[in-house]
Short mmCIF file of C-alpha atoms in Angstrom, two decimals:
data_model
loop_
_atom_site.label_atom_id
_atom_site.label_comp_id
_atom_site.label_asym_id
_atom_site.label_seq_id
_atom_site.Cartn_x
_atom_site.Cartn_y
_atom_site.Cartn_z
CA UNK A 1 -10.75 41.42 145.89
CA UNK A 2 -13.27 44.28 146.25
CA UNK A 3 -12.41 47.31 144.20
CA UNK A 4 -13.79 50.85 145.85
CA UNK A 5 -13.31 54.06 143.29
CA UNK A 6 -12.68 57.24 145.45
CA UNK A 7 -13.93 59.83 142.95
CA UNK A 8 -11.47 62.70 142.51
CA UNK A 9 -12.91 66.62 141.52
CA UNK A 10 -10.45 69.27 140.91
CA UNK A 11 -10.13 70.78 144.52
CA UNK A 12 -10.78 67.46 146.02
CA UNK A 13 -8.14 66.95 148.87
CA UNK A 14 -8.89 63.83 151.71
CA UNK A 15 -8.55 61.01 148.26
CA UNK A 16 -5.02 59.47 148.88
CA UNK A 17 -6.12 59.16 152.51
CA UNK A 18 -9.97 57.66 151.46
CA UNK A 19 -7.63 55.58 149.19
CA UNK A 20 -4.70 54.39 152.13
CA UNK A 21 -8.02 53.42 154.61
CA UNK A 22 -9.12 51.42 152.13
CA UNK A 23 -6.47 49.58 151.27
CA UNK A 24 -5.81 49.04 154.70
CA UNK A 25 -8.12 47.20 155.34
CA UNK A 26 -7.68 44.82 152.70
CA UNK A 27 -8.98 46.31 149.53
CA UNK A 28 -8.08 48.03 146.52
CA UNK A 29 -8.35 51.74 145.84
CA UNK A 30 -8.44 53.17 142.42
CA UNK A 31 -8.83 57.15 141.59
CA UNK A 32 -11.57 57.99 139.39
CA UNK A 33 -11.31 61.43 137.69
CA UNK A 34 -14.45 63.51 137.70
CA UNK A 35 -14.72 63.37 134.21
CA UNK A 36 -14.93 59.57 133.93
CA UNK A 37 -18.36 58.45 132.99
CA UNK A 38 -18.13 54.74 134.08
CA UNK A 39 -17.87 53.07 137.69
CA UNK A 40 -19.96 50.05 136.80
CA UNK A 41 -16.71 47.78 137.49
CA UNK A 42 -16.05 48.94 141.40
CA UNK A 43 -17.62 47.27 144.09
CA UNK A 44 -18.34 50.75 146.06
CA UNK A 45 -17.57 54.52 145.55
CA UNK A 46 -16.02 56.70 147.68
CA UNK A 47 -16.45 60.80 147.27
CA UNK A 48 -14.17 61.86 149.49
CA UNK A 49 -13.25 65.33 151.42
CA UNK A 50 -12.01 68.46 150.36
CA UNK A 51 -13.55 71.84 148.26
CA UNK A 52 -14.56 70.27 144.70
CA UNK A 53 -14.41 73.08 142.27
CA UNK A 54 -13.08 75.45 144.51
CA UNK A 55 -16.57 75.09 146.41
CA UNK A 56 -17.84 78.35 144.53
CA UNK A 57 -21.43 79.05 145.00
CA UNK A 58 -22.24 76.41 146.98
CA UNK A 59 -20.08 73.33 148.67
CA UNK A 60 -21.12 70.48 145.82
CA UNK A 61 -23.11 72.51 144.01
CA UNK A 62 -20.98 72.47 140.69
CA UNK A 63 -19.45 69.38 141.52
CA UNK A 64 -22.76 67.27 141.01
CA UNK A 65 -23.18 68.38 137.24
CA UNK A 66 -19.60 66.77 136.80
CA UNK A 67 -20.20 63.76 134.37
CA UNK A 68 -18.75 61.05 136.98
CA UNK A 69 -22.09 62.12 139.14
CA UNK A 70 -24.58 60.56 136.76
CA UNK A 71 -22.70 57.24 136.42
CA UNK A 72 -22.53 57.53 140.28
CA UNK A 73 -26.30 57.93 140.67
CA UNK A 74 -26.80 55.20 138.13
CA UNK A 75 -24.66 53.38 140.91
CA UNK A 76 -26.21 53.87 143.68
CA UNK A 77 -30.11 53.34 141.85
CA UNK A 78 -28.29 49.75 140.96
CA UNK A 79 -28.06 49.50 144.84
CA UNK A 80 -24.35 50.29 144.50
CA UNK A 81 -22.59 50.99 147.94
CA UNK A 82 -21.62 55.10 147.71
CA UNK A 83 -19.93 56.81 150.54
CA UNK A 84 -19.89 60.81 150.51
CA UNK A 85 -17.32 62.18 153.33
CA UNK A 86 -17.33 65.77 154.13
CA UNK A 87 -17.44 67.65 151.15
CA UNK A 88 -18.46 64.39 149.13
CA UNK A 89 -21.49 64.35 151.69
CA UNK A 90 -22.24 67.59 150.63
CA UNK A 91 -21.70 66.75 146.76
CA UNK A 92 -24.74 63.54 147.18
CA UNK A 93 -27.05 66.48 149.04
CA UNK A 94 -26.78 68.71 146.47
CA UNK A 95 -27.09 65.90 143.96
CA UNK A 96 -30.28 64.77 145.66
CA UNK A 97 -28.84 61.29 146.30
CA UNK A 98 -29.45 62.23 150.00
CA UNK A 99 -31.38 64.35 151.30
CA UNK A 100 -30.92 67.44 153.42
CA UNK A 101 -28.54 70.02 152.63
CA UNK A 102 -25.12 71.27 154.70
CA UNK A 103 -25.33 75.14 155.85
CA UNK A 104 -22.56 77.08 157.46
CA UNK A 105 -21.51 75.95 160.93
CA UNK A 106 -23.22 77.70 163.60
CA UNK A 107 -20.98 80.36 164.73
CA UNK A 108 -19.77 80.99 161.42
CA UNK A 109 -16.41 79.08 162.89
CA UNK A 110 -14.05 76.19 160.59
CA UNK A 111 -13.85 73.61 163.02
CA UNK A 112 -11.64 71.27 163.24
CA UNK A 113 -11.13 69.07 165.99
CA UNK A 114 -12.02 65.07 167.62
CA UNK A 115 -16.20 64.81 167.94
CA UNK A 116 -17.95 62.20 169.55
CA UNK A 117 -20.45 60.27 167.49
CA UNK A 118 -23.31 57.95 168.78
CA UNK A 119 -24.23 55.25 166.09
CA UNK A 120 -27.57 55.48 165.60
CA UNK A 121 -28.87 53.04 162.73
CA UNK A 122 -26.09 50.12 161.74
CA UNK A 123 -28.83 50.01 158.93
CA UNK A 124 -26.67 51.28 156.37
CA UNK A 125 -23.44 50.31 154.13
CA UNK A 126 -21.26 52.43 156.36
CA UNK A 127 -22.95 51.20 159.93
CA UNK A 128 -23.56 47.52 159.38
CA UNK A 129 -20.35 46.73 161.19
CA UNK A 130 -20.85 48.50 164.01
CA UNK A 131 -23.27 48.40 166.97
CA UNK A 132 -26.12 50.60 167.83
CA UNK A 133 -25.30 53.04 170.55
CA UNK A 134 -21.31 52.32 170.05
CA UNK A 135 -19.55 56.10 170.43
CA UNK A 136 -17.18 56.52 167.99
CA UNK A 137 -14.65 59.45 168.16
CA UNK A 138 -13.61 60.85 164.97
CA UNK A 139 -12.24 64.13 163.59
CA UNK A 140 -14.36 66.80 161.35
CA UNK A 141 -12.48 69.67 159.48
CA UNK A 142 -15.17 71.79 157.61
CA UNK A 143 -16.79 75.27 157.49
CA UNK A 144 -20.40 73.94 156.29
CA UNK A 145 -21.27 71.08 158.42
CA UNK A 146 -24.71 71.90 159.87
CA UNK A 147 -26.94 69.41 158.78
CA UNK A 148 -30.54 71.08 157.76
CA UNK A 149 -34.08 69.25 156.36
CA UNK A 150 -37.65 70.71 156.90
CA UNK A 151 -39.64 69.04 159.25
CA UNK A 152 -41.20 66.30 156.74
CA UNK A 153 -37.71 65.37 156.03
CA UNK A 154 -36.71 64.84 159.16
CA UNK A 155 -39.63 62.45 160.22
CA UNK A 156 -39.28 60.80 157.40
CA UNK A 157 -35.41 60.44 158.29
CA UNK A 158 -36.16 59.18 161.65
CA UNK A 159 -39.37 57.27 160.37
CA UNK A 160 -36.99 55.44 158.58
CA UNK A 161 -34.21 55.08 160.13
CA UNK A 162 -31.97 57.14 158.02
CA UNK A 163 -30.09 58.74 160.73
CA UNK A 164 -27.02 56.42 161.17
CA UNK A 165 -24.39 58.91 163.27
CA UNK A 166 -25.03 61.81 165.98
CA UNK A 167 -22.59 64.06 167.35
CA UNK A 168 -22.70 63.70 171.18
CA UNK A 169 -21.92 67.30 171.52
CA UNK A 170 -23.34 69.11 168.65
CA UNK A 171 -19.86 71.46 167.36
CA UNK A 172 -22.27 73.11 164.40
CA UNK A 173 -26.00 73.60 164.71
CA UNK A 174 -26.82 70.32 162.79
CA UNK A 175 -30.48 69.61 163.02
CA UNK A 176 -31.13 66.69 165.50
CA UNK A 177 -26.92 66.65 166.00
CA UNK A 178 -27.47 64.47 162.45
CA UNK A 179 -23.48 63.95 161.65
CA UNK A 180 -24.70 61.19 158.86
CA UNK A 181 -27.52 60.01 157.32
CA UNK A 182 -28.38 57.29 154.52
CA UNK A 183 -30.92 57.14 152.12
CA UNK A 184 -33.98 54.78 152.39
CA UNK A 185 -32.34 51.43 151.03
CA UNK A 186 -29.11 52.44 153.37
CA UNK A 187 -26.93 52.21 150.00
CA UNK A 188 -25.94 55.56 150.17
CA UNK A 189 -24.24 57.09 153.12
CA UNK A 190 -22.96 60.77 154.01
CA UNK A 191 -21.21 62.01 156.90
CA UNK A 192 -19.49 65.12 157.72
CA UNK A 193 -16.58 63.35 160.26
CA UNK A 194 -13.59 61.69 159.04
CA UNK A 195 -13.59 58.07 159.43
CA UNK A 196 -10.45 57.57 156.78
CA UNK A 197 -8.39 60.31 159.84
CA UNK A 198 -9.14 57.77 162.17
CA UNK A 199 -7.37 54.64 161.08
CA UNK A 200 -4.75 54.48 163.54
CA UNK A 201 -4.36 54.89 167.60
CA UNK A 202 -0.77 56.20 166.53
CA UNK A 203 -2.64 59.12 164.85
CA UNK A 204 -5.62 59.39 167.67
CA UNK A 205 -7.86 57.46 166.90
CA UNK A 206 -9.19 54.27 165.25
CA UNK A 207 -12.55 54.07 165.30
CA UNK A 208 -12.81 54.59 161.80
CA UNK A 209 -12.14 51.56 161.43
CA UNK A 210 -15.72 49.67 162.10
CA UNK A 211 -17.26 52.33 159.86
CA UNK A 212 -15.01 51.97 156.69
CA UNK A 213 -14.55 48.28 157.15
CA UNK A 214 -18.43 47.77 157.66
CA UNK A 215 -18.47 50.22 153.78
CA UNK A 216 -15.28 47.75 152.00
CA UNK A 217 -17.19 44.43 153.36
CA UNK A 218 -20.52 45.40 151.85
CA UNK A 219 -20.63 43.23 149.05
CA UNK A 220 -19.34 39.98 151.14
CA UNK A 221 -21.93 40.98 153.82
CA UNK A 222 -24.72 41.24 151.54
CA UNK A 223 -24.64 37.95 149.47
CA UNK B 1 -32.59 90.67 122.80
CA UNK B 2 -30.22 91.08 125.38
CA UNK B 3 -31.78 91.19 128.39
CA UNK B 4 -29.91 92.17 131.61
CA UNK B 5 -31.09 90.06 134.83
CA UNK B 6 -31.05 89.88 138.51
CA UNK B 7 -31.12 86.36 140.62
CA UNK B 8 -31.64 86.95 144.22
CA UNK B 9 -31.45 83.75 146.55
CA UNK B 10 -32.20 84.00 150.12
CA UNK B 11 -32.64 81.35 152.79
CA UNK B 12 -36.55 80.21 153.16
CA UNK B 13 -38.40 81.17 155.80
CA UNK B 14 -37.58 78.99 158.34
CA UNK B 15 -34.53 78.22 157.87
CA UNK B 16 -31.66 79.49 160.13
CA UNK B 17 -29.19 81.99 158.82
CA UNK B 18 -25.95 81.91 160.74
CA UNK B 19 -24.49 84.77 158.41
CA UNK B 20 -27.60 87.22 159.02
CA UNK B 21 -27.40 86.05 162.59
CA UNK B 22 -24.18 87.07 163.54
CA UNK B 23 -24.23 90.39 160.86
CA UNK B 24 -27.20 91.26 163.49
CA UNK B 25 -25.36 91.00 166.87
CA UNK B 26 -22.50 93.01 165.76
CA UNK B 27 -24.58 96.04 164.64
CA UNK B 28 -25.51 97.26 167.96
CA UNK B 29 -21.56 97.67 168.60
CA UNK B 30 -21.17 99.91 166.15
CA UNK B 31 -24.25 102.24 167.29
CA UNK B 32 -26.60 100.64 164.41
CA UNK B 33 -29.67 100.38 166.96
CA UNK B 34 -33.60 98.85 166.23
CA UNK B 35 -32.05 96.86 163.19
CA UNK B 36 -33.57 93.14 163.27
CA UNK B 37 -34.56 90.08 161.13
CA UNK B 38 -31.24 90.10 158.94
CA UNK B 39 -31.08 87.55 156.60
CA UNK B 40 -28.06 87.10 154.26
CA UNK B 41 -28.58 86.18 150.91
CA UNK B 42 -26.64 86.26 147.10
CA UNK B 43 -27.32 88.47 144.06
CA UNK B 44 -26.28 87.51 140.68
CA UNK B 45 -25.82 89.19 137.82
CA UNK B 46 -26.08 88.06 134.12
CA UNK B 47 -27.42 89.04 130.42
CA UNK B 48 -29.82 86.77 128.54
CA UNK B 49 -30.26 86.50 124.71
CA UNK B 50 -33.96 85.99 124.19
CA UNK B 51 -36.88 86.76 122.06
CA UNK B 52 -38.47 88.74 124.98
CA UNK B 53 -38.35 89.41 128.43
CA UNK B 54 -40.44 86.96 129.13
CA UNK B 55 -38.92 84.13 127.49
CA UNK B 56 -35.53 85.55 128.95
CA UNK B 57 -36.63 85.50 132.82
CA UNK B 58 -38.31 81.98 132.26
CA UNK B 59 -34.93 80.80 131.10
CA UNK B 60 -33.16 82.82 134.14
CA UNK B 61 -35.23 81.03 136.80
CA UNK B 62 -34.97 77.91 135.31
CA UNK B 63 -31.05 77.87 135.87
CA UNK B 64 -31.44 79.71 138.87
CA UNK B 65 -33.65 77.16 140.22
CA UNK B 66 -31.34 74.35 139.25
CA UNK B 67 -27.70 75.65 139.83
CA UNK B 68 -27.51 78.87 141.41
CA UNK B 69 -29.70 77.97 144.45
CA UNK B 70 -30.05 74.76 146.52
CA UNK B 71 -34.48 74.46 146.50
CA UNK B 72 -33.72 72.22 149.79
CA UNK B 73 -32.86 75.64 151.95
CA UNK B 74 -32.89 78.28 149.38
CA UNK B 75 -35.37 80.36 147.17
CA UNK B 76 -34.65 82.18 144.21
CA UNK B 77 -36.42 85.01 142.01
CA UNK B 78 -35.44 86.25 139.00
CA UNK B 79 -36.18 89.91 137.53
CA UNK B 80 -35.27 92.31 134.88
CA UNK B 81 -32.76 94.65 135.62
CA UNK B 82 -33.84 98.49 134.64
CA UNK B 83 -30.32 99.46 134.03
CA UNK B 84 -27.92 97.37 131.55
CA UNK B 85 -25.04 95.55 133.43
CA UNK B 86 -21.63 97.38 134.08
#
């Protein structure tokens, strides 16, 4: 049975639904409070959505010196499968576990509403299920969802193939309509959509699906 | 020593500011005319023990580089304050 942790930070809000996709499709979900210092027994991490520590000063900013973080970057240097989603993509920028950082939307505007996302790279632990070019749609709900690098970064991204999603209609000034990127090894995956809102067609959509199962299958798919 | 200090962050050059963009485009409706290149940016305010000034700034920017800004978008620069904090 694979065993994901979704990590849980006071202010944290999207876990019981990170935990219900999960579990949907087959595996088990556990919480893992911020303070915990060991994930060495879970088979992938999940950081999920919400405003970790209120988001003072910075979306993830305060959440990365939590103690869970550096037993989550020991992770993910093991070649652990970690999955950031909204604000837990924002938590692995500011932790440097991905690079880039989230700014305020362009128009200063919360958006919340379906997007349209192109798959770019299935060479990740979130992608590997699903097909280059597929279009995916699936919600975002966030304030700070413009995805900024300096131009090294971005070569480098696209270089090496570390852009896995890309809005089809860019709803907040992200840099290259980026909506997720990996790291080099594609172990570590951030996105700013909700793939664990899209589970069901009863609920809109279920496109979510190919991403998250793609993340809970990573450790069958890569023996 | 106590030593009162200022951390300003801004955006780097370069980067876009949506904040200082929008602050600009709603200055001509209120009659504010020839203002341009706004950029928004955070002040912070703290008091460091230290042997000196010196040693008390090095210690500001140090956790100004590593908490209160984000290097990836954001510089910050530390300074003395002349007045003691409120």
């Amino acid at each position: 049975m694979i065993r994901i942790g979704v990590v849980v930070f006071p202010g944290s809000n999207c876990e019981y639904d990170a935990a219900a996709a999960v579990e949907d499709l087959g595996a088990t979900a556990e919480f893992v409070w911020h303070s915990s210092n060991d994930v060495a027994r879970f088979d992938g991490i999940i950081l999920p959505g919400g405003f970790a520590h209120g988001d003072y000063l910075r979306p993830g900013a305060l959440a990365r010196f939590s103690p869970v973080m550096e037993a989550v970057a020991e992770f993910a240097r093991g070649g652990g499968a970690v999955l950031g989603i909204c604000n837990g993509f924002q938590v692995l920028t500011e932790a440097g576990l991905l690079p880039g950082a989230l700014q305020k939307n362009r128009g200063l505007t919360f958006l919340c509403q379906p997007t349209t996302l192109i798959v770019e790279s299935t060479n990740s632990v979130l992608t590997r299920s699903a097909t280059r070019g597929q279009t995916l749609s699936i919600p975002i709900n966030h304030f700070s969802g413009a995805y900024t690098c300096d131009d090294t970064t971005y070569e480098q991204l696209q270089a090496n193939d570390q852009i896995v999603l890309r809005y089809q209609d860019n709803p907040n000034g992200s840099r290259g309509d980026i909506a997720g990127v990996a790291n080099e090894a594609g172990n570590v995956v951030g996105l700013m959509p909700h793939p664990e809102r899209a589970m069901s067609t009863l609920l809109g959509s279920a496109d979510g699906r190919v991403l998250l199962e793609g993340f809970v299958r990573t450790r069958v798919s890569a023996v | 020593m106590l030593v009162p200090v200022v951390v300003e962050v801004t955006l780097r050059s370069g980067i876009a500011d949506p904040e200082g963009a929008t602050i600009e485009r709603a200055l001509p409706a209120l009659g504010f005319t020839g203002v341009s290149a706004v950029r928004a940016g955070k002040l912070f305010q703290f008091t460091v023990e230290a042997e000196t000034e010196v040693a008390a700034l090095a210690q500001a920017t140090a956790l100004a580089q590593r908490l209160l800004s984000n290097p990836v978008i954001e510089d910050a620069t530390a300074r003395v304050a002349v007045t003691p904090h409120s």
